[in-house]
């Protein structure tokens, strides 16, 4: 299923890859008017900040824009299933709907791994919609990491 907001998140993931960042993009939307409130991509490598995930950066932008730490009624689109840190941030921000592309069996925390929103200590559970543009998002990530494992030829 293609969606214009997930398409934008995918474009941001491509921009991340072009900067040699892990290709994950995120868009936060106000569904009431369809406006994009915030967007980002992973910046962990260049910022040397382990917390600079696409979701965290977009949530920070949206909170600053609205002057609050609660983003009730907003939707978040991200190209990869959020990790535990990002799932928690989404919960604390009170995001209404979470849409994501590729699942992450190794590092995901929504439908994989710890299943953060199923835990009794989770105070807010967004509605989760998985699999938007899943194939495209998955291929982008797989190709990025494959390129990192391929030995680079050395010029002689």
Tab-separated table of N, CA and C in Angstrom:
chain	number	residue	atom	x	y	z
A	1	UNK	N	0.838	-1.183	0.000
A	1	UNK	CA	0.000	0.000	0.000
A	1	UNK	C	0.882	1.245	0.000
A	2	UNK	N	0.660	2.130	-0.963
A	2	UNK	CA	1.430	3.364	-1.021
A	2	UNK	C	0.632	4.488	-0.392
A	3	UNK	N	1.313	5.379	0.248
A	3	UNK	CA	0.714	6.466	0.987
A	3	UNK	C	1.644	7.664	0.821
A	4	UNK	N	1.095	8.858	0.614
A	4	UNK	CA	1.964	10.010	0.338
A	4	UNK	C	2.885	10.354	1.507
A	5	UNK	N	2.436	10.086	2.732
A	5	UNK	CA	3.287	10.381	3.885
A	5	UNK	C	4.392	9.336	4.034
A	6	UNK	N	4.060	8.085	3.775
A	6	UNK	CA	5.102	7.053	3.802
A	6	UNK	C	6.051	7.257	2.626
A	7	UNK	N	5.536	7.711	1.511
A	7	UNK	CA	6.400	8.021	0.366
A	7	UNK	C	7.401	9.112	0.752
A	8	UNK	N	6.937	10.132	1.476
A	8	UNK	CA	7.835	11.196	1.924
A	8	UNK	C	8.869	10.642	2.910
A	9	UNK	N	8.440	9.772	3.820
A	9	UNK	CA	9.381	9.146	4.751
A	9	UNK	C	10.436	8.350	3.981
A	10	UNK	N	9.995	7.669	2.923
A	10	UNK	CA	10.924	6.899	2.095
A	10	UNK	C	11.928	7.836	1.408
A	11	UNK	N	11.467	8.968	0.911
A	11	UNK	CA	12.368	9.953	0.288
A	11	UNK	C	13.402	10.448	1.302
A	12	UNK	N	12.962	10.646	2.538
A	12	UNK	CA	13.897	11.046	3.591
A	12	UNK	C	14.905	9.943	3.880
A	13	UNK	N	14.463	8.698	3.833
A	13	UNK	CA	15.379	7.568	4.019
A	13	UNK	C	16.428	7.542	2.907
A	14	UNK	N	16.012	7.831	1.681
A	14	UNK	CA	16.970	7.913	0.571
A	14	UNK	C	17.983	9.032	0.815
A	15	UNK	N	17.519	10.158	1.344
A	15	UNK	CA	18.426	11.270	1.666
A	15	UNK	C	19.420	10.849	2.745
A	16	UNK	N	18.955	10.078	3.709
A	16	UNK	CA	19.856	9.576	4.750
A	16	UNK	C	20.931	8.688	4.134
A	17	UNK	N	20.511	7.775	3.273
A	17	UNK	CA	21.464	6.871	2.613
A	17	UNK	C	22.499	7.656	1.823
A	18	UNK	N	22.067	8.713	1.158
A	18	UNK	CA	22.984	9.544	0.370
A	18	UNK	C	24.039	10.211	1.251
A	19	UNK	N	23.728	10.362	2.531
A	19	UNK	CA	24.683	10.943	3.490
A	19	UNK	C	25.383	9.866	4.321
A	20	UNK	N	25.236	8.625	3.881
A	20	UNK	CA	25.849	7.474	4.557
A	20	UNK	C	25.318	7.282	5.970
A	21	UNK	N	24.059	7.641	6.172
A	21	UNK	CA	23.344	7.369	7.423
A	21	UNK	C	22.453	6.156	7.191
A	22	UNK	N	22.092	5.459	8.250
A	22	UNK	CA	21.153	4.352	8.114
A	22	UNK	C	19.866	4.915	7.511
A	23	UNK	N	19.401	4.341	6.404
A	23	UNK	CA	18.280	4.933	5.654
A	23	UNK	C	16.905	4.703	6.288
A	24	UNK	N	16.612	5.552	7.255
A	24	UNK	CA	15.306	5.546	7.900
A	24	UNK	C	14.790	6.973	7.884
A	25	UNK	N	13.557	7.130	7.417
A	25	UNK	CA	12.927	8.437	7.375
A	25	UNK	C	11.647	8.431	8.176
A	26	UNK	N	11.280	9.614	8.674
A	26	UNK	CA	10.103	9.742	9.533
A	26	UNK	C	9.373	11.044	9.231
A	27	UNK	N	8.045	10.972	9.230
A	27	UNK	CA	7.189	12.135	9.011
A	27	UNK	C	6.091	12.113	10.073
A	28	UNK	N	5.835	13.270	10.682
A	28	UNK	CA	4.719	13.410	11.623
A	28	UNK	C	3.680	14.300	10.962
A	29	UNK	N	2.434	13.833	11.003
A	29	UNK	CA	1.348	14.464	10.258
A	29	UNK	C	0.193	14.796	11.202
A	30	UNK	N	-0.454	15.928	10.929
A	30	UNK	CA	-1.711	16.253	11.588
A	30	UNK	C	-2.819	15.780	10.657
A	31	UNK	N	-3.478	14.673	10.977
A	31	UNK	CA	-4.486	14.138	10.065
A	31	UNK	C	-5.719	15.033	9.924
A	32	UNK	N	-5.911	15.961	10.840
A	32	UNK	CA	-7.063	16.863	10.761
A	32	UNK	C	-7.017	17.722	9.506
A	33	UNK	N	-5.803	18.159	9.128
A	33	UNK	CA	-5.673	18.984	7.923
A	33	UNK	C	-4.677	18.419	6.913
A	34	UNK	N	-4.053	17.290	7.246
A	34	UNK	CA	-3.102	16.661	6.332
A	34	UNK	C	-1.739	17.323	6.308
A	35	UNK	N	-1.511	18.279	7.204
A	35	UNK	CA	-0.240	19.008	7.198
A	35	UNK	C	0.879	18.172	7.791
A	36	UNK	N	2.044	18.246	7.156
A	36	UNK	CA	3.252	17.640	7.707
A	36	UNK	C	3.766	18.584	8.792
A	37	UNK	N	3.848	18.076	10.004
A	37	UNK	CA	4.247	18.861	11.164
A	37	UNK	C	5.766	18.843	11.341
A	38	UNK	N	6.379	17.686	11.093
A	38	UNK	CA	7.825	17.526	11.276
A	38	UNK	C	8.292	16.349	10.440
A	39	UNK	N	9.562	16.383	10.093
A	39	UNK	CA	10.144	15.259	9.358
A	39	UNK	C	11.638	15.219	9.617
A	40	UNK	N	12.179	14.012	9.538
A	40	UNK	CA	13.608	13.854	9.745
A	40	UNK	C	14.050	12.502	9.215
A	41	UNK	N	15.357	12.307	9.217
A	41	UNK	CA	15.929	10.992	8.947
A	41	UNK	C	17.012	10.746	9.971
A	42	UNK	N	17.498	9.520	10.011
A	42	UNK	CA	18.536	9.177	10.984
A	42	UNK	C	19.733	10.103	10.835
A	43	UNK	N	20.265	10.543	11.962
A	43	UNK	CA	21.427	11.431	11.978
A	43	UNK	C	22.492	10.957	12.964
A	44	UNK	N	22.386	9.709	13.400
A	44	UNK	CA	23.278	9.194	14.447
A	44	UNK	C	24.750	9.236	14.064
A	45	UNK	N	25.077	8.877	12.829
A	45	UNK	CA	26.484	8.814	12.425
A	45	UNK	C	27.127	10.193	12.386
A	46	UNK	N	26.506	11.128	11.701
A	46	UNK	CA	27.107	12.444	11.531
A	46	UNK	C	27.066	13.291	12.800
A	47	UNK	N	26.051	13.084	13.614
A	47	UNK	CA	25.954	13.860	14.850
A	47	UNK	C	26.683	13.176	15.999
A	48	UNK	N	27.113	11.934	15.767
A	48	UNK	CA	27.746	11.124	16.806
A	48	UNK	C	26.868	11.094	18.058
A	49	UNK	N	25.585	10.839	17.811
A	49	UNK	CA	24.581	10.815	18.869
A	49	UNK	C	23.729	9.566	18.681
A	50	UNK	N	23.851	8.624	19.594
A	50	UNK	CA	23.130	7.359	19.490
A	50	UNK	C	21.614	7.544	19.529
A	51	UNK	N	21.144	8.670	20.043
A	51	UNK	CA	19.705	8.905	20.132
A	51	UNK	C	19.138	9.650	18.928
A	52	UNK	N	19.949	9.981	17.957
A	52	UNK	CA	19.500	10.797	16.815
A	52	UNK	C	18.791	9.962	15.749
A	53	UNK	N	17.840	9.154	16.192
A	53	UNK	CA	17.022	8.371	15.265
A	53	UNK	C	15.989	9.279	14.614
A	54	UNK	N	15.503	8.868	13.457
A	54	UNK	CA	14.545	9.668	12.700
A	54	UNK	C	13.320	10.029	13.536
A	55	UNK	N	12.790	9.054	14.269
A	55	UNK	CA	11.589	9.303	15.064
A	55	UNK	C	11.857	10.318	16.179
A	56	UNK	N	12.975	10.181	16.850
A	56	UNK	CA	13.316	11.090	17.949
A	56	UNK	C	13.458	12.508	17.420
A	57	UNK	N	14.183	12.668	16.321
A	57	UNK	CA	14.396	14.006	15.748
A	57	UNK	C	13.069	14.627	15.308
A	58	UNK	N	12.196	13.843	14.692
A	58	UNK	CA	10.895	14.369	14.249
A	58	UNK	C	10.013	14.723	15.448
A	59	UNK	N	10.014	13.884	16.473
A	59	UNK	CA	9.228	14.181	17.682
A	59	UNK	C	9.738	15.468	18.329
A	60	UNK	N	11.048	15.644	18.393
A	60	UNK	CA	11.612	16.872	18.964
A	60	UNK	C	11.148	18.098	18.183
A	61	UNK	N	11.169	18.001	16.854
A	61	UNK	CA	10.720	19.121	16.020
A	61	UNK	C	9.246	19.436	16.268
A	62	UNK	N	8.416	18.400	16.307
A	62	UNK	CA	6.982	18.595	16.496
A	62	UNK	C	6.686	19.188	17.871
A	63	UNK	N	7.364	18.700	18.898
A	63	UNK	CA	7.166	19.242	20.244
A	63	UNK	C	7.556	20.722	20.291
A	64	UNK	N	8.670	21.064	19.659
A	64	UNK	CA	9.113	22.460	19.619
A	64	UNK	C	8.097	23.323	18.857
A	65	UNK	N	7.583	22.789	17.762
A	65	UNK	CA	6.617	23.545	16.947
A	65	UNK	C	5.344	23.848	17.728
A	66	UNK	N	4.863	22.854	18.478
A	66	UNK	CA	3.624	23.020	19.234
A	66	UNK	C	3.836	23.539	20.654
A	67	UNK	N	5.087	23.562	21.121
A	67	UNK	CA	5.369	24.037	22.467
A	67	UNK	C	4.805	23.134	23.547
A	68	UNK	N	4.854	21.821	23.298
A	68	UNK	CA	4.337	20.850	24.255
A	68	UNK	C	5.064	19.528	24.081
A	69	UNK	N	5.006	18.693	25.116
A	69	UNK	CA	5.604	17.364	24.995
A	69	UNK	C	4.562	16.316	24.630
A	70	UNK	N	3.341	16.716	24.402
A	70	UNK	CA	2.265	15.807	24.022
A	70	UNK	C	1.819	16.115	22.594
A	71	UNK	N	1.800	15.095	21.771
A	71	UNK	CA	1.438	15.255	20.355
A	71	UNK	C	0.143	14.498	20.065
A	72	UNK	N	-0.825	14.676	20.934
A	72	UNK	CA	-2.106	13.975	20.797
A	72	UNK	C	-2.752	14.295	19.454
A	73	UNK	N	-3.313	13.258	18.841
A	73	UNK	CA	-4.016	13.430	17.578
A	73	UNK	C	-3.128	13.408	16.354
A	74	UNK	N	-1.809	13.314	16.539
A	74	UNK	CA	-0.894	13.309	15.396
A	74	UNK	C	-0.512	11.876	15.035
A	75	UNK	N	-0.131	11.699	13.782
A	75	UNK	CA	0.271	10.396	13.252
A	75	UNK	C	1.743	10.430	12.887
A	76	UNK	N	2.422	9.307	13.083
A	76	UNK	CA	3.838	9.198	12.761
A	76	UNK	C	4.028	8.090	11.731
A	77	UNK	N	4.748	8.408	10.674
A	77	UNK	CA	5.087	7.470	9.602
A	77	UNK	C	6.592	7.286	9.611
A	78	UNK	N	7.041	6.035	9.634
A	78	UNK	CA	8.475	5.759	9.650
A	78	UNK	C	8.732	4.516	8.797
A	79	UNK	N	9.875	4.485	8.143
A	79	UNK	CA	10.156	3.426	7.177
A	79	UNK	C	10.533	2.092	7.810
A	80	UNK	N	10.910	2.096	9.091
A	80	UNK	CA	11.294	0.859	9.774
A	80	UNK	C	10.594	0.780	11.127
A	81	UNK	N	10.216	-0.407	11.508
A	81	UNK	CA	9.623	-0.632	12.824
A	81	UNK	C	10.495	0.019	13.899
A	82	UNK	N	9.912	0.845	14.757
A	82	UNK	CA	10.703	1.525	15.782
A	82	UNK	C	11.383	0.583	16.767
A	83	UNK	N	12.558	1.013	17.210
A	83	UNK	CA	13.287	0.312	18.268
A	83	UNK	C	12.623	0.637	19.609
A	84	UNK	N	13.122	0.066	20.674
A	84	UNK	CA	12.540	0.295	21.999
A	84	UNK	C	12.580	1.772	22.381
A	85	UNK	N	13.693	2.448	22.137
A	85	UNK	CA	13.816	3.861	22.479
A	85	UNK	C	12.767	4.685	21.748
A	86	UNK	N	12.623	4.448	20.463
A	86	UNK	CA	11.678	5.226	19.663
A	86	UNK	C	10.230	4.861	19.978
A	87	UNK	N	9.968	3.581	20.228
A	87	UNK	CA	8.616	3.167	20.620
A	87	UNK	C	8.217	3.867	21.914
A	88	UNK	N	9.140	3.952	22.855
A	88	UNK	CA	8.853	4.641	24.109
A	88	UNK	C	8.598	6.123	23.871
A	89	UNK	N	9.421	6.762	23.043
A	89	UNK	CA	9.228	8.187	22.751
A	89	UNK	C	7.870	8.428	22.094
A	90	UNK	N	7.472	7.549	21.201
A	90	UNK	CA	6.165	7.653	20.547
A	90	UNK	C	5.053	7.554	21.592
A	91	UNK	N	5.213	6.644	22.523
A	91	UNK	CA	4.234	6.485	23.602
A	91	UNK	C	4.192	7.726	24.488
A	92	UNK	N	5.350	8.188	24.947
A	92	UNK	CA	5.397	9.358	25.827
A	92	UNK	C	4.849	10.605	25.142
A	93	UNK	N	5.035	10.708	23.832
A	93	UNK	CA	4.520	11.860	23.084
A	93	UNK	C	3.022	11.752	22.804
A	94	UNK	N	2.454	10.592	23.081
A	94	UNK	CA	1.019	10.345	22.882
A	94	UNK	C	0.604	10.424	21.405
A	95	UNK	N	1.484	9.918	20.530
A	95	UNK	CA	1.158	9.828	19.104
A	95	UNK	C	-0.082	8.943	18.952
A	96	UNK	N	-0.999	9.358	18.097
A	96	UNK	CA	-2.266	8.638	17.918
A	96	UNK	C	-2.108	7.351	17.102
A	97	UNK	N	-1.485	7.487	15.927
A	97	UNK	CA	-1.304	6.354	15.014
A	97	UNK	C	0.152	6.249	14.616
A	98	UNK	N	0.658	5.030	14.619
A	98	UNK	CA	2.015	4.725	14.164
A	98	UNK	C	1.896	3.884	12.903
A	99	UNK	N	2.473	4.384	11.827
A	99	UNK	CA	2.521	3.658	10.557
A	99	UNK	C	3.981	3.365	10.267
A	100	UNK	N	4.298	2.106	9.955
A	100	UNK	CA	5.679	1.829	9.579
A	100	UNK	C	5.750	0.873	8.405
A	101	UNK	N	6.907	0.909	7.735
A	101	UNK	CA	7.131	0.097	6.544
A	101	UNK	C	7.638	-1.287	6.888
A	102	UNK	N	8.943	-1.437	6.917
A	102	UNK	CA	9.572	-2.740	7.131
A	102	UNK	C	9.552	-3.131	8.605
A	103	UNK	N	9.367	-4.421	8.840
A	103	UNK	CA	9.511	-4.924	10.209
A	103	UNK	C	10.998	-5.100	10.494
A	104	UNK	N	11.330	-5.119	11.769
A	104	UNK	CA	12.722	-5.271	12.184
A	104	UNK	C	12.801	-6.371	13.238
A	105	UNK	N	12.907	-7.633	12.778
A	105	UNK	CA	12.939	-8.753	13.731
A	105	UNK	C	14.067	-8.660	14.747
A	106	UNK	N	15.172	-8.021	14.379
A	106	UNK	CA	16.330	-7.947	15.277
A	106	UNK	C	16.233	-6.783	16.261
A	107	UNK	N	15.829	-5.610	15.797
A	107	UNK	CA	15.851	-4.424	16.653
A	107	UNK	C	14.512	-3.769	16.896
A	108	UNK	N	13.465	-4.263	16.244
A	108	UNK	CA	12.144	-3.666	16.411
A	108	UNK	C	11.557	-3.958	17.773
A	109	UNK	N	10.643	-3.083	18.203
A	109	UNK	CA	10.059	-3.244	19.539
A	109	UNK	C	8.552	-3.060	19.543
A	110	UNK	N	7.934	-3.118	18.364
A	110	UNK	CA	6.489	-2.900	18.287
A	110	UNK	C	5.767	-4.226	18.069
A	111	UNK	N	6.055	-4.886	16.958
A	111	UNK	CA	5.479	-6.214	16.712
A	111	UNK	C	6.556	-7.289	16.804
A	112	UNK	N	7.796	-6.848	16.966
A	112	UNK	CA	8.941	-7.740	17.145
A	112	UNK	C	9.513	-7.494	18.541
A	113	UNK	N	10.490	-8.283	18.899
A	113	UNK	CA	11.246	-8.038	20.130
A	113	UNK	C	10.405	-7.908	21.378
A	114	UNK	N	10.608	-6.813	22.109
A	114	UNK	CA	9.962	-6.635	23.412
A	114	UNK	C	8.479	-6.286	23.327
A	115	UNK	N	8.006	-5.961	22.131
A	115	UNK	CA	6.584	-5.583	21.948
A	115	UNK	C	6.183	-4.565	23.013
A	116	UNK	N	6.836	-3.429	22.956
A	116	UNK	CA	6.724	-2.382	23.972
A	116	UNK	C	5.279	-2.022	24.312
A	117	UNK	N	4.429	-1.894	23.304
A	117	UNK	CA	3.054	-1.453	23.554
A	117	UNK	C	2.195	-2.528	24.217
A	118	UNK	N	2.682	-3.755	24.263
A	118	UNK	CA	1.960	-4.828	24.948
A	118	UNK	C	2.332	-4.934	26.424
A	119	UNK	N	3.310	-4.150	26.854
A	119	UNK	CA	3.775	-4.239	28.241
A	119	UNK	C	2.826	-3.514	29.183
A	120	UNK	N	2.605	-4.067	30.379
A	120	UNK	CA	1.682	-3.426	31.329
A	120	UNK	C	2.162	-2.054	31.802
A	121	UNK	N	3.440	-1.770	31.677
A	121	UNK	CA	3.969	-0.472	32.109
A	121	UNK	C	3.847	0.602	31.034
A	122	UNK	N	3.360	0.248	29.859
A	122	UNK	CA	3.183	1.220	28.774
A	122	UNK	C	1.904	2.022	29.045
A	123	UNK	N	2.046	3.322	29.159
A	123	UNK	CA	0.916	4.184	29.515
A	123	UNK	C	0.054	4.597	28.322
A	124	UNK	N	0.622	4.655	27.156
A	124	UNK	CA	-0.138	5.043	25.953
A	124	UNK	C	0.250	4.122	24.810
A	125	UNK	N	-0.742	3.584	24.154
A	125	UNK	CA	-0.518	2.683	23.023
A	125	UNK	C	-1.100	3.302	21.760
A	126	UNK	N	-0.249	3.692	20.820
A	126	UNK	CA	-0.792	4.192	19.562
A	126	UNK	C	-1.430	3.044	18.778
A	127	UNK	N	-2.313	3.383	17.883
A	127	UNK	CA	-2.809	2.369	16.948
A	127	UNK	C	-1.667	2.105	15.967
A	128	UNK	N	-1.371	0.840	15.747
A	128	UNK	CA	-0.223	0.455	14.926
A	128	UNK	C	-0.703	-0.079	13.580
A	129	UNK	N	-0.075	0.436	12.522
A	129	UNK	CA	-0.378	0.025	11.154
A	129	UNK	C	0.949	-0.340	10.492
A	130	UNK	N	1.190	-1.620	10.320
A	130	UNK	CA	2.475	-2.091	9.787
A	130	UNK	C	2.365	-2.430	8.312
A	131	UNK	N	3.494	-2.366	7.625
A	131	UNK	CA	3.586	-2.879	6.266
A	131	UNK	C	3.351	-1.887	5.146
A	132	UNK	N	3.305	-0.594	5.425
A	132	UNK	CA	3.145	0.391	4.354
A	132	UNK	C	4.450	0.465	3.563
A	133	UNK	N	4.384	0.233	2.268
A	133	UNK	CA	5.570	0.236	1.403
A	133	UNK	C	6.667	-0.671	1.966
A	134	UNK	N	6.248	-1.764	2.554
A	134	UNK	CA	7.176	-2.657	3.248
A	134	UNK	C	8.315	-3.143	2.362
A	135	UNK	N	7.991	-3.575	1.164
A	135	UNK	CA	9.023	-4.119	0.271
A	135	UNK	C	10.070	-3.063	-0.071
A	136	UNK	N	9.638	-1.868	-0.466
A	136	UNK	CA	10.583	-0.804	-0.810
A	136	UNK	C	11.467	-0.450	0.376
A	137	UNK	N	10.858	-0.296	1.531
A	137	UNK	CA	11.616	0.076	2.728
A	137	UNK	C	12.616	-1.010	3.102
A	138	UNK	N	12.195	-2.247	3.015
A	138	UNK	CA	13.059	-3.377	3.342
A	138	UNK	C	14.236	-3.474	2.385
A	139	UNK	N	13.969	-3.347	1.105
A	139	UNK	CA	15.033	-3.443	0.091
A	139	UNK	C	16.061	-2.332	0.285
A	140	UNK	N	15.598	-1.133	0.571
A	140	UNK	CA	16.516	-0.007	0.788
A	140	UNK	C	17.469	-0.305	1.945
A	141	UNK	N	16.932	-0.779	3.039
A	141	UNK	CA	17.764	-1.103	4.204
A	141	UNK	C	18.710	-2.263	3.919
A	142	UNK	N	18.190	-3.323	3.308
A	142	UNK	CA	19.040	-4.485	3.001
A	142	UNK	C	20.187	-4.096	2.077
A	143	UNK	N	19.900	-3.305	1.059
A	143	UNK	CA	20.952	-2.886	0.128
A	143	UNK	C	21.986	-1.997	0.818
A	144	UNK	N	21.534	-1.128	1.701
A	144	UNK	CA	22.454	-0.257	2.433
A	144	UNK	C	23.430	-1.093	3.264
A	145	UNK	N	22.907	-2.028	4.036
A	145	UNK	CA	23.775	-2.831	4.897
A	145	UNK	C	24.617	-3.817	4.090
A	146	UNK	N	24.082	-4.307	2.987
A	146	UNK	CA	24.871	-5.177	2.110
A	146	UNK	C	26.084	-4.412	1.580
A	147	UNK	N	25.888	-3.144	1.213
A	147	UNK	CA	27.005	-2.335	0.707
A	147	UNK	C	28.058	-2.105	1.783
A	148	UNK	N	27.653	-2.125	3.037
A	148	UNK	CA	28.608	-1.944	4.135
A	148	UNK	C	29.437	-3.195	4.371
A	149	UNK	N	28.885	-4.358	4.030
A	149	UNK	CA	29.598	-5.622	4.226
A	149	UNK	C	30.476	-5.990	3.035
A	150	UNK	N	30.232	-5.396	1.886
A	150	UNK	CA	30.998	-5.699	0.694
A	150	UNK	C	32.362	-5.026	0.782
A	151	UNK	N	33.437	-5.811	0.700
A	151	UNK	CA	34.775	-5.197	0.770
A	151	UNK	C	34.968	-4.222	-0.410
A	152	UNK	N	35.519	-3.071	-0.076
A	152	UNK	CA	35.776	-2.076	-1.107
A	152	UNK	C	37.086	-2.410	-1.804
A	153	UNK	N	37.094	-2.273	-3.101
A	153	UNK	CA	38.337	-2.545	-3.832
A	153	UNK	C	39.313	-1.418	-3.592
A	154	UNK	N	40.556	-1.768	-3.539
A	154	UNK	CA	41.588	-0.756	-3.315
A	154	UNK	C	42.306	-0.468	-4.611
A	155	UNK	N	42.493	0.801	-4.890
A	155	UNK	CA	43.185	1.205	-6.127
A	155	UNK	C	44.678	0.975	-5.948
A	156	UNK	N	45.307	0.462	-7.015
A	156	UNK	CA	46.751	0.198	-6.946
A	156	UNK	C	47.467	1.043	-7.959
